[in-house]
Short mmCIF file of C-alpha atoms (C1' of nucleotides) and ligand atoms in Angstrom, two decimals:
data_model
loop_
_atom_site.label_atom_id
_atom_site.label_comp_id
_atom_site.label_asym_id
_atom_site.label_seq_id
_atom_site.Cartn_x
_atom_site.Cartn_y
_atom_site.Cartn_z
CA MET A 42 -0.87 -15.28 2.90
CA ALA A 43 2.35 -16.60 2.44
CA HIS A 44 2.29 -16.44 -1.29
CA SER A 45 3.87 -19.37 -2.93
CA HIS A 46 5.76 -16.96 -5.29
CA SER A 47 3.98 -17.54 -8.59
CA ASN A 48 5.93 -19.79 -10.92
CA GLU A 49 6.19 -20.00 -14.75
CA HIS A 50 3.14 -22.10 -14.84
CA ASP A 51 1.02 -19.32 -13.34
CA LEU A 52 2.27 -16.58 -15.61
CA MET A 53 1.59 -18.80 -18.60
CA ASP A 54 -1.95 -19.05 -17.19
CA LEU A 55 -1.97 -15.34 -17.23
CA ARG A 56 -0.72 -14.83 -20.83
CA ALA A 57 -3.48 -17.35 -21.83
CA LYS A 58 -6.07 -15.17 -20.46
CA LEU A 59 -4.71 -12.12 -21.95
CA ARG A 60 -4.49 -13.87 -25.36
CA GLY A 61 -8.26 -14.90 -25.12
CA LYS A 62 -9.26 -11.37 -24.69
CA ASP A 63 -7.47 -9.62 -27.70
CA ARG A 64 -5.04 -8.19 -25.39
CA ARG A 65 -1.37 -8.04 -26.12
CA ILE A 66 1.50 -9.46 -24.14
CA THR A 67 3.84 -6.71 -23.96
CA LYS A 68 7.16 -6.23 -22.20
CA PRO A 69 5.76 -4.00 -19.42
CA ARG A 70 2.91 -6.27 -18.61
CA GLU A 71 4.99 -9.25 -18.50
CA GLU A 72 7.30 -7.35 -15.99
CA ILE A 73 4.54 -6.24 -13.80
CA LEU A 74 2.94 -9.97 -13.48
CA GLU A 75 6.44 -11.27 -12.98
CA LEU A 76 7.27 -8.71 -10.27
CA LEU A 77 3.83 -9.01 -8.57
CA GLY A 78 4.49 -12.61 -8.63
CA LYS A 79 7.62 -12.17 -6.41
CA GLU A 80 5.76 -9.87 -3.83
CA ASP A 81 4.51 -10.95 -0.69
CA HIS A 82 2.31 -7.92 -0.10
CA PRO A 83 0.31 -5.37 -2.36
CA ILE A 84 2.46 -2.81 -3.98
CA SER A 85 1.58 0.51 -5.50
CA ALA A 86 2.10 1.75 -9.11
CA LYS A 87 4.82 3.99 -8.10
CA ILE A 88 6.62 1.13 -6.67
CA ILE A 89 6.28 -1.03 -9.48
CA HIS A 90 7.55 1.59 -11.72
CA GLU A 91 10.63 2.11 -9.64
CA LYS A 92 11.30 -1.41 -9.24
CA LEU A 93 10.78 -2.01 -12.92
CA GLU A 94 13.51 0.81 -13.59
CA GLY A 95 13.01 1.89 -17.10
CA SER A 96 11.16 -0.99 -18.42
CA CYS A 97 7.81 0.28 -17.48
CA ASN A 98 6.75 3.84 -17.52
CA LEU A 99 4.38 5.10 -14.42
CA VAL A 100 1.44 5.82 -16.61
CA THR A 101 1.66 2.49 -18.25
CA ALA A 102 1.76 0.78 -14.68
CA TYR A 103 -1.43 2.59 -13.93
CA ARG A 104 -3.06 1.67 -17.13
CA SER A 105 -1.96 -2.02 -16.75
CA LEU A 106 -2.91 -2.69 -13.46
CA LYS A 107 -6.44 -1.11 -14.21
CA MET A 108 -6.51 -3.71 -17.10
CA LEU A 109 -5.25 -6.46 -14.94
CA GLU A 110 -7.70 -5.68 -12.37
CA SER A 111 -10.71 -5.67 -14.65
CA MET A 112 -9.65 -9.01 -15.88
CA ASN A 113 -9.48 -10.40 -12.51
CA LEU A 114 -5.63 -11.01 -12.64
CA VAL A 115 -4.86 -8.35 -9.90
CA LYS A 116 -6.75 -7.23 -6.82
CA ARG A 117 -6.63 -3.71 -5.50
CA PHE A 118 -6.27 -2.95 -1.82
CA ASP A 119 -6.82 0.37 0.13
CA PHE A 120 -4.61 0.89 3.17
CA GLY A 121 -6.13 4.40 3.90
CA ASP A 122 -3.32 6.57 2.70
CA ASN A 123 -4.43 7.62 -0.65
CA THR A 124 -2.34 4.82 -2.53
CA ALA A 125 -3.95 2.04 -4.24
CA ARG A 126 -1.76 -1.21 -3.62
CA PHE A 127 -2.11 -4.24 -6.01
CA GLU A 128 -1.64 -7.92 -5.42
CA LEU A 129 -1.43 -10.84 -8.00
CA ILE A 130 -4.47 -13.01 -7.70
CA CYS A 131 -2.62 -16.54 -7.92
CA CYS A 132 -4.60 -19.79 -8.80
CA ASN A 133 -2.98 -21.60 -6.11
CA ASP A 134 -3.36 -18.83 -3.43
CA LYS A 135 -6.55 -18.09 -1.72
CA ALA A 136 -7.84 -15.15 -3.54
CA HIS A 137 -9.77 -13.55 -0.77
CA HIS A 138 -7.82 -12.21 1.97
CA HIS A 139 -7.24 -9.33 4.31
CA HIS A 140 -4.19 -7.40 6.05
CA LEU A 141 -3.03 -6.18 9.23
CA ILE A 142 -0.86 -3.01 9.04
CA CYS A 143 1.04 -1.19 11.45
CA ASN A 144 -0.04 2.36 12.14
CA ASP A 145 3.27 3.37 12.98
CA CYS A 146 5.95 1.50 10.69
CA ARG A 147 3.42 0.35 8.03
CA THR A 148 4.40 -3.13 8.22
CA VAL A 149 1.83 -5.54 6.42
CA VAL A 150 0.95 -8.88 7.65
CA GLU A 151 -1.25 -11.09 5.20
CA ILE A 152 -4.41 -12.51 7.10
CA GLU A 153 -6.21 -15.45 5.72
CA GLU A 154 -8.96 -15.47 8.39
CA CYS A 155 -12.12 -14.04 7.31
CA PHE A 156 -15.75 -13.81 9.08
CA ASP A 157 -18.85 -16.09 8.36
CA PRO A 158 -19.83 -15.50 4.76
CA LYS A 159 -23.47 -15.86 6.21
CA MET A 160 -23.17 -12.60 7.59
CA GLU A 161 -22.44 -10.92 4.20
CA SER A 162 -25.51 -12.76 2.28
CA ARG A 163 -27.65 -11.68 5.40
CA ILE A 164 -26.58 -8.31 5.00
CA ALA A 165 -27.10 -8.42 1.10
CA GLN A 166 -30.43 -9.82 1.34
CA LYS A 167 -31.59 -7.37 4.03
CA HIS A 168 -30.97 -4.42 1.85
CA GLY A 169 -31.73 -6.01 -1.52
CA PHE A 170 -28.19 -5.86 -2.85
CA ARG A 171 -26.70 -8.46 -5.22
CA ASN A 172 -22.97 -9.37 -5.89
CA VAL A 173 -21.97 -8.25 -2.44
CA THR A 174 -18.11 -8.13 -1.44
CA HIS A 175 -16.19 -6.43 1.15
CA GLN A 176 -12.98 -4.71 1.84
CA LEU A 177 -11.58 -5.69 5.23
CA GLU A 178 -7.96 -4.37 6.65
CA PHE A 179 -6.96 -4.50 10.35
CA PHE A 180 -4.81 -1.60 11.63
CA GLY A 181 -2.88 -1.54 14.78
CA LEU A 182 0.57 -1.25 16.55
CA CYS A 183 3.13 -4.09 15.59
CA SER A 184 5.26 -5.31 18.43
CA SER A 185 8.55 -3.43 17.40
CA CYS A 186 6.48 -0.12 17.53
CA GLN A 187 4.81 -0.74 20.77
CA THR A 188 8.14 -0.44 22.76
CA ALA A 189 9.34 2.69 20.99
CA MET B 57 -27.06 3.19 11.53
CA ALA B 58 -30.31 5.54 11.54
CA HIS B 59 -28.49 8.38 13.28
CA SER B 60 -30.70 10.06 15.71
CA HIS B 61 -29.57 13.28 14.56
CA SER B 62 -27.54 14.86 17.20
CA ASN B 63 -29.17 17.42 19.30
CA GLU B 64 -27.98 20.50 21.26
CA HIS B 65 -27.02 18.27 23.89
CA ASP B 66 -24.54 16.45 21.81
CA LEU B 67 -22.92 19.60 20.73
CA MET B 68 -22.48 20.87 24.20
CA ASP B 69 -20.66 17.66 24.73
CA LEU B 70 -18.56 18.35 21.87
CA ARG B 71 -17.80 22.05 22.80
CA ALA B 72 -16.87 20.80 26.16
CA LYS B 73 -14.25 18.32 24.73
CA LEU B 74 -12.82 21.14 22.67
CA ARG B 75 -12.37 23.49 25.56
CA GLY B 76 -10.60 20.88 27.75
CA LYS B 77 -7.94 20.55 25.27
CA ASP B 78 -6.94 24.15 24.48
CA ARG B 79 -8.81 24.33 21.14
CA ARG B 80 -11.08 27.10 20.21
CA ILE B 81 -14.57 26.72 19.32
CA THR B 82 -14.78 28.70 15.98
CA LYS B 83 -17.68 29.46 13.62
CA PRO B 84 -16.43 26.99 11.00
CA ARG B 85 -15.85 24.09 13.61
CA GLU B 86 -19.27 24.65 15.04
CA GLU B 87 -20.88 24.62 11.61
CA ILE B 88 -19.06 21.59 10.60
CA LEU B 89 -20.15 19.50 13.91
CA GLU B 90 -23.45 20.98 13.39
CA LEU B 91 -23.81 19.81 9.50
CA LEU B 92 -22.35 16.33 10.45
CA GLY B 93 -24.91 16.08 13.20
CA LYS B 94 -27.59 16.37 10.46
CA GLU B 95 -26.13 14.03 8.15
CA ASP B 96 -27.18 10.15 7.73
CA HIS B 97 -23.87 9.08 5.90
CA PRO B 98 -20.26 9.92 5.80
CA ILE B 99 -19.61 13.20 3.87
CA SER B 100 -16.26 14.61 2.21
CA ALA B 101 -14.38 17.59 2.94
CA LYS B 102 -15.66 19.04 -0.35
CA ILE B 103 -19.33 18.41 0.27
CA ILE B 104 -19.00 20.04 3.78
CA HIS B 105 -17.35 22.92 2.10
CA GLU B 106 -20.12 23.40 -0.60
CA LYS B 107 -22.96 22.86 2.09
CA LEU B 108 -21.32 25.37 4.38
CA GLU B 109 -21.35 27.81 1.53
CA GLY B 110 -18.97 30.60 2.44
CA SER B 111 -18.61 30.12 6.18
CA CYS B 112 -16.05 27.56 5.95
CA ASN B 113 -12.97 27.51 3.55
CA LEU B 114 -12.30 23.99 2.01
CA VAL B 115 -8.58 24.19 3.58
CA THR B 116 -10.23 24.85 6.93
CA ALA B 117 -12.76 21.93 6.55
CA TYR B 118 -9.69 19.47 5.80
CA ARG B 119 -7.72 20.92 9.02
CA SER B 120 -10.80 20.76 11.07
CA LEU B 121 -11.63 17.16 9.98
CA LYS B 122 -8.37 16.07 10.88
CA MET B 123 -8.29 17.58 14.21
CA LEU B 124 -11.83 16.30 15.13
CA GLU B 125 -10.55 12.92 13.95
CA SER B 126 -7.54 13.22 16.46
CA MET B 127 -10.03 14.03 19.18
CA ASN B 128 -12.31 11.07 18.26
CA LEU B 129 -15.22 13.45 17.56
CA VAL B 130 -15.34 12.15 13.96
CA LYS B 131 -14.53 8.93 12.03
CA ARG B 132 -12.70 8.80 8.80
CA PHE B 133 -14.35 6.30 6.22
CA ASP B 134 -13.02 5.08 2.92
CA PHE B 135 -15.22 4.12 0.19
CA GLY B 136 -12.48 3.31 -2.26
CA ASP B 137 -12.87 6.41 -4.61
CA ASN B 138 -9.82 8.50 -3.40
CA THR B 139 -12.19 10.59 -1.31
CA ALA B 140 -12.20 10.64 2.60
CA ARG B 141 -15.63 10.69 4.33
CA PHE B 142 -16.53 11.53 7.72
CA GLU B 143 -19.33 10.95 10.29
CA LEU B 144 -19.73 12.50 13.73
CA ILE B 145 -19.02 10.23 16.56
CA CYS B 146 -22.21 10.44 18.46
CA CYS B 147 -22.59 9.70 22.06
CA ASN B 148 -25.86 8.08 21.55
CA ASP B 149 -25.07 6.22 18.42
CA LYS B 150 -23.05 2.94 18.16
CA ALA B 151 -19.58 4.37 17.32
CA HIS B 152 -18.29 1.40 15.49
CA HIS B 153 -20.17 0.54 12.39
CA HIS B 154 -20.01 -0.28 8.57
CA HIS B 155 -21.49 0.64 5.29
CA LEU B 156 -22.88 -1.04 2.23
CA ILE B 157 -22.00 0.91 -0.93
CA CYS B 158 -23.75 0.45 -4.43
CA ASN B 159 -21.02 0.23 -6.85
CA ASP B 160 -23.37 1.78 -9.51
CA CYS B 161 -25.14 4.52 -7.93
CA ARG B 162 -22.97 4.94 -4.88
CA THR B 163 -26.13 4.61 -2.69
CA VAL B 164 -24.94 4.28 1.13
CA VAL B 165 -26.61 1.94 3.57
CA GLU B 166 -25.59 1.98 7.29
CA ILE B 167 -24.53 -1.30 8.52
CA GLU B 168 -24.70 -2.11 12.48
CA GLU B 169 -23.86 -5.72 12.31
CA CYS B 170 -20.02 -6.66 12.80
CA PHE B 171 -18.20 -9.89 13.06
CA ASP B 172 -17.29 -11.55 16.30
CA PRO B 173 -14.56 -9.30 18.10
CA LYS B 174 -12.89 -12.42 19.02
CA MET B 175 -11.65 -12.66 15.58
CA GLU B 176 -9.76 -9.27 15.97
CA SER B 177 -8.31 -10.12 19.24
CA ARG B 178 -7.11 -13.46 17.93
CA ILE B 179 -5.52 -11.85 15.00
CA ALA B 180 -3.85 -9.03 17.32
CA GLN B 181 -2.50 -11.78 19.58
CA LYS B 182 -1.34 -14.14 16.83
CA HIS B 183 0.88 -11.32 15.20
CA GLY B 184 1.94 -9.41 18.52
CA PHE B 185 -0.28 -6.40 17.56
CA ARG B 186 -1.97 -4.11 20.03
CA ASN B 187 -4.78 -1.58 19.72
CA VAL B 188 -6.13 -3.37 16.69
CA THR B 189 -9.10 -1.97 14.94
CA HIS B 190 -10.48 -2.53 11.47
CA GLN B 191 -11.97 -1.01 8.56
CA LEU B 192 -14.86 -2.95 6.88
CA GLU B 193 -17.12 -1.76 4.00
CA PHE B 194 -19.26 -3.76 1.85
CA PHE B 195 -19.84 -3.11 -1.82
CA GLY B 196 -22.51 -4.73 -4.17
CA LEU B 197 -25.31 -3.51 -6.68
CA CYS B 198 -28.45 -2.11 -4.97
CA SER B 199 -31.89 -3.04 -6.04
CA SER B 200 -32.46 -0.28 -8.45
CA CYS B 201 -29.26 -0.70 -10.19
CA GLN B 202 -29.86 -4.61 -10.63
CA THR B 203 -32.84 -3.93 -12.94
CA ALA B 204 -31.17 -1.09 -15.21
"C1'" DT C 288 -9.80 46.61 26.44
"C1'" DA C 289 -5.27 44.72 25.46
"C1'" DA C 290 -2.52 40.77 24.95
"C1'" DT C 291 -1.76 36.15 23.20
"C1'" DT C 292 -1.71 32.50 20.11
"C1'" DA C 293 -5.00 29.20 17.82
"C1'" DA C 294 -7.45 29.25 13.72
"C1'" DT C 295 -8.40 31.15 9.22
"C1'" DG C 296 -8.04 32.12 4.23
"C1'" DC C 297 -5.59 32.72 0.14
"C1'" DA C 298 -2.28 31.01 -2.95
"C1'" DA C 299 0.61 27.82 -4.09
"C1'" DA C 300 2.38 23.01 -3.88
"C1'" DA C 301 2.19 18.11 -3.38
"C1'" DG C 302 0.68 13.63 -4.59
"C1'" DA C 303 -2.10 10.02 -6.97
"C1'" DC C 304 -4.26 9.23 -11.05
"C1'" DT C 305 -5.83 10.28 -15.78
"C1'" DT C 306 -6.03 11.82 -20.41
"C1'" DG C 307 -4.87 13.36 -25.23
"C1'" DC C 308 -1.79 12.48 -28.80
"C1'" DA C 309 1.94 10.96 -31.64
"C1'" DT C 310 4.89 6.91 -31.76
"C1'" DT C 311 6.01 2.25 -31.16
"C1'" DT C 312 5.19 -2.48 -31.40
"C1'" DA C 313 2.48 -7.02 -30.92
"C1'" DA C 314 0.30 -10.15 -33.65
"C1'" DA C 315 -2.39 -11.50 -37.53
"C1'" DG C 316 -2.57 -12.03 -42.66
"C1'" DC C 317 0.09 -12.55 -46.79
"C1'" DG D 113 9.98 -12.53 -43.49
"C1'" DC D 114 7.28 -8.31 -44.70
"C1'" DT D 115 3.21 -5.77 -44.47
"C1'" DT D 116 -0.64 -4.16 -42.15
"C1'" DT D 117 -3.44 -2.65 -38.44
"C1'" DA D 118 -5.04 -1.74 -34.14
"C1'" DA D 119 -3.48 -1.97 -29.38
"C1'" DA D 120 -0.27 -0.32 -25.94
"C1'" DT D 121 3.39 2.82 -24.67
"C1'" DG D 122 5.52 7.12 -23.49
"C1'" DC D 123 5.55 11.98 -22.92
"C1'" DA D 124 3.45 16.10 -21.59
"C1'" DA D 125 -0.09 18.14 -19.63
"C1'" DG D 126 -4.41 17.98 -16.79
"C1'" DT D 127 -7.42 16.80 -12.96
"C1'" DC D 128 -8.66 16.18 -8.37
"C1'" DT D 129 -7.66 15.53 -3.39
"C1'" DT D 130 -5.12 16.80 0.04
"C1'" DT D 131 -1.31 19.55 2.41
"C1'" DT D 132 1.70 23.66 3.60
"C1'" DG D 133 3.57 28.60 4.13
"C1'" DC D 134 2.41 32.88 5.61
"C1'" DA D 135 0.13 36.89 6.65
"C1'" DT D 136 -4.31 38.21 8.66
"C1'" DT D 137 -8.36 37.32 11.76
"C1'" DA D 138 -10.46 36.23 15.86
"C1'" DA D 139 -11.34 33.44 20.21
"C1'" DT D 140 -9.95 33.39 24.80
"C1'" DT D 141 -7.63 35.31 29.21
"C1'" DA D 142 -6.19 38.68 32.11
MN1 LIG E 653 -2.29 -9.81 0.77
MN1 LIG E 654 -22.03 5.71 8.95
ZN1 LIG E 655 5.15 -1.10 13.39
ZN1 LIG E 656 -27.29 1.57 -6.76
#
DNA sequence: TAATTAATGCAAAAGACTTGCATTTAAAGC
DNA sequence: GCTTTAAATGCAAGTCTTTTGCATTAATTA
């Protein structure tokens, strides 16, 4: 998705959202948001904890991510390896997107393309569901891994 | 997907595939295949172990499912709750399909519809990937859970 | 029936994530 | 600033899914 690495302006926005919900702006939370703002692809709680080296406990990372997710500041992705990964939902980025993951080296490519939204509403209507969303990820062999 | 519950014929097929690969047809494996043949939706290793009550150890369920997956007899699905679920790949069913899951009661609906395969090949080509597949699941609120 | 070796089952471990609880700290009021 | 108070943190311990080591069992083949 070629994230235009979130800037100060974005983080201000996020802080405002937090304030408006009786939530506190803590050092760990600021650091998580700042780190996520710099990342190009979803990262796990463990990676966040490692990169934040000392300034954010692993448990705090899990708790913060869950909270940020519930506030729609962060999106959770599942690459099928029992490890949740998270991306910042930036105002200037397209929030909804997908990924292409190499089955071998685990390289991640951001995918902006998506199918016609009519398919989703058709499915929702047909089965009487509301608020239907989807999770879509592509898997394959990247060019490096094809040769090896 | 309205599985046409796999019959004897299917299971014979599966046994043949196993034999051809130096694999043994054991009681737990037969029971897992037979059970999966009766299910309408993907089920977890734990559920398999529970339903097979005594005739298949949980570890054996995990090991068998992994093996069956590697032989393309079974497909793994991920409904975003840290629990892998498996479905039999039946000859007479459409192997490739998706699901619609209620975020509240976890009801599962089989979805046959899929997007234009051209999108997938376009993405593969654009990024130099080969053997690209996808995982797509829909989530929403089923009609019962909307009222509650 | 005996030999071979894949598959099983138990126990233990690994790994992701959660929870309880005492301590710290952000932020609101004075 | 100083005090108050409730949210957030960090540690330890727990849960839950999945994996691994190893001795035992059992499917296949001769
Ligand atoms: Mn992304
Ligand atoms: Mn299905
Ligand atoms: Zn690769
Ligand atoms: Zn429901």
